[in-house]
Amino acid sequence: MAESPSSTAGVSGRIPPGQRQVHGWPVSHYGPVPRFRPERWNLRVFGATASGETREWTFDGLADLPRITVVADLHCASGPTSTDHEWYGIPAAAVLDLIPPAPGVRHIMAWAEYGYSANMRLSDFTSPETLMATHHNGEPLTAEHGFPLRLVVPHLYGYKSPKWLRGIEYLTADRRGFWEERGYHNIADPWKQQRYSYLEEDIEGPHGPAS
Ligand SMILES: Nc1nc2c(c(=O)[nH]1)N[C@H]1C(S)=C(S)[C@@H](COP(=O)(O)O)O[C@H]1N2
Ligand SMILES: [Mo]
């Protein structure tokens, strides 16, 4: 059947199954919006690093890292998809170059203020479109959208894109993050409608095959 022309023609095919396109940019998160305190803020890379050491950046220290721009849609697992976000920030893969993980690291946990967390496969984190964003549509992120730094993983549901990012933990065994512990899917591919943990195949859970 041919697609009927409509105002969303350019966007249809870009909206994953079960999602609805929303206009504007809704704010969605659990808990309060943290206040940015530059003197206390750091980004910490820790866990199973190759050297065993932890690395920390101050906010100003991030200026030395590379930058990329990525245009992507944002799919909240509860249904809304907001489109055409232009993100600017640090390619997540740059972190791996600067502080390599130990052999055997296949997953990371992204940590945000107030203990919010999201786990993902290392391959999701190093995907070319995954970035730690500082800007959106040419402006610094607003507080409610994650200022000063937000992980953006465009190919996964929004709960894998922590706002107010503060840490990356290298994991030698997968572990569930905040929403993943509360009934949401461990992988979260919106094109496969991986919304809920009861839909997980054995190999998609944190215990790997044959557990
Ligand atoms: N720190 C933190 N980041 C978070 C969340 C949260 O509760 N806390 N919610 C996630 C969810 S479920 C979604 S859909 C997106 C929403 O991003 P937005 O508010 O910029 O639209 O943020 C994600 N990042
Ligand atoms: Mo969400």
GROMACS .gro file of N, CA and C in nm, residues 5 9 18 28 31 36 44 46 48 76 78 108 126 145 150 152 158 163 176 189 203-204 207 211:
model
   72
    5PRO      N    1   0.022   1.092   0.126
    5PRO     CA    2   0.097   1.212   0.159
    5PRO      C    3   0.032   1.284   0.278
    9ALA      N    4   0.485   1.344   0.613
    9ALA     CA    5   0.544   1.256   0.512
    9ALA      C    6   0.695   1.243   0.527
   18GLY      N    7   0.469   0.212   1.744
   18GLY     CA    8   0.413   0.237   1.877
   18GLY      C    9   0.446   0.373   1.935
   28SER      N   10   1.103   1.527   3.046
   28SER     CA   11   1.062   1.404   3.113
   28SER      C   12   1.178   1.346   3.192
   31GLY      N   13   1.239   1.275   3.944
   31GLY     CA   14   1.307   1.352   4.049
   31GLY      C   15   1.332   1.497   4.010
   36PHE      N   16   2.370   2.314   3.888
   36PHE     CA   17   2.509   2.296   3.846
   36PHE      C   18   2.601   2.377   3.939
   44ARG      N   19   3.360   1.158   3.588
   44ARG     CA   20   3.449   1.053   3.635
   44ARG      C   21   3.437   0.931   3.547
   46PHE      N   22   3.551   0.547   3.557
   46PHE     CA   23   3.602   0.457   3.661
   46PHE      C   24   3.555   0.314   3.633
   48ALA      N   25   3.639  -0.078   3.551
   48ALA     CA   26   3.743  -0.165   3.495
   48ALA      C   27   3.819  -0.094   3.383
   76CYS      N   28   1.091   0.855   2.377
   76CYS     CA   29   1.062   0.814   2.515
   76CYS      C   30   0.986   0.682   2.511
   78SER      N   31   0.768   0.569   2.690
   78SER     CA   32   0.626   0.580   2.721
   78SER      C   33   0.545   0.630   2.601
  108ILE      N   34   2.886  -0.063   2.983
  108ILE     CA   35   2.915   0.050   3.071
  108ILE      C   36   2.789   0.087   3.147
  126THR      N   37   2.991   0.341   2.214
  126THR     CA   38   3.091   0.386   2.116
  126THR      C   39   3.034   0.404   1.976
  145HIS      N   40   1.689   1.995   3.056
  145HIS     CA   41   1.727   1.897   2.955
  145HIS      C   42   1.868   1.842   2.977
  150ARG      N   43   2.503   1.589   2.901
  150ARG     CA   44   2.402   1.485   2.890
  150ARG      C   45   2.448   1.379   2.791
  152VAL      N   46   2.372   1.125   2.507
  152VAL     CA   47   2.266   1.107   2.407
  152VAL      C   48   2.300   0.981   2.327
  158GLY      N   49   1.481   0.681   2.523
  158GLY     CA   50   1.532   0.796   2.598
  158GLY      C   51   1.589   0.765   2.735
  163LYS      N   52   2.041   1.262   3.153
  163LYS     CA   53   2.069   1.404   3.170
  163LYS      C   54   2.158   1.420   3.293
  176ARG      N   55   2.192  -0.390   3.571
  176ARG     CA   56   2.079  -0.305   3.531
  176ARG      C   57   2.090  -0.167   3.593
  189ASP      N   58   1.603  -0.103   2.217
  189ASP     CA   59   1.599  -0.063   2.076
  189ASP      C   60   1.455  -0.025   2.039
  203ILE      N   61   1.960  -1.374   2.626
  203ILE     CA   62   2.093  -1.315   2.601
  203ILE      C   63   2.091  -1.163   2.612
  204GLU      N   64   1.971  -1.103   2.623
  204GLU     CA   65   1.963  -0.957   2.633
  204GLU      C   66   1.966  -0.909   2.777
  207HIS      N   67   2.266  -1.119   3.261
  207HIS     CA   68   2.343  -1.238   3.299
  207HIS      C   69   2.400  -1.312   3.181
  211SER      N   70   2.249  -1.839   3.178
  211SER     CA   71   2.255  -1.809   3.322
  211SER      C   72   2.127  -1.861   3.388
   0.00000   0.00000   0.00000
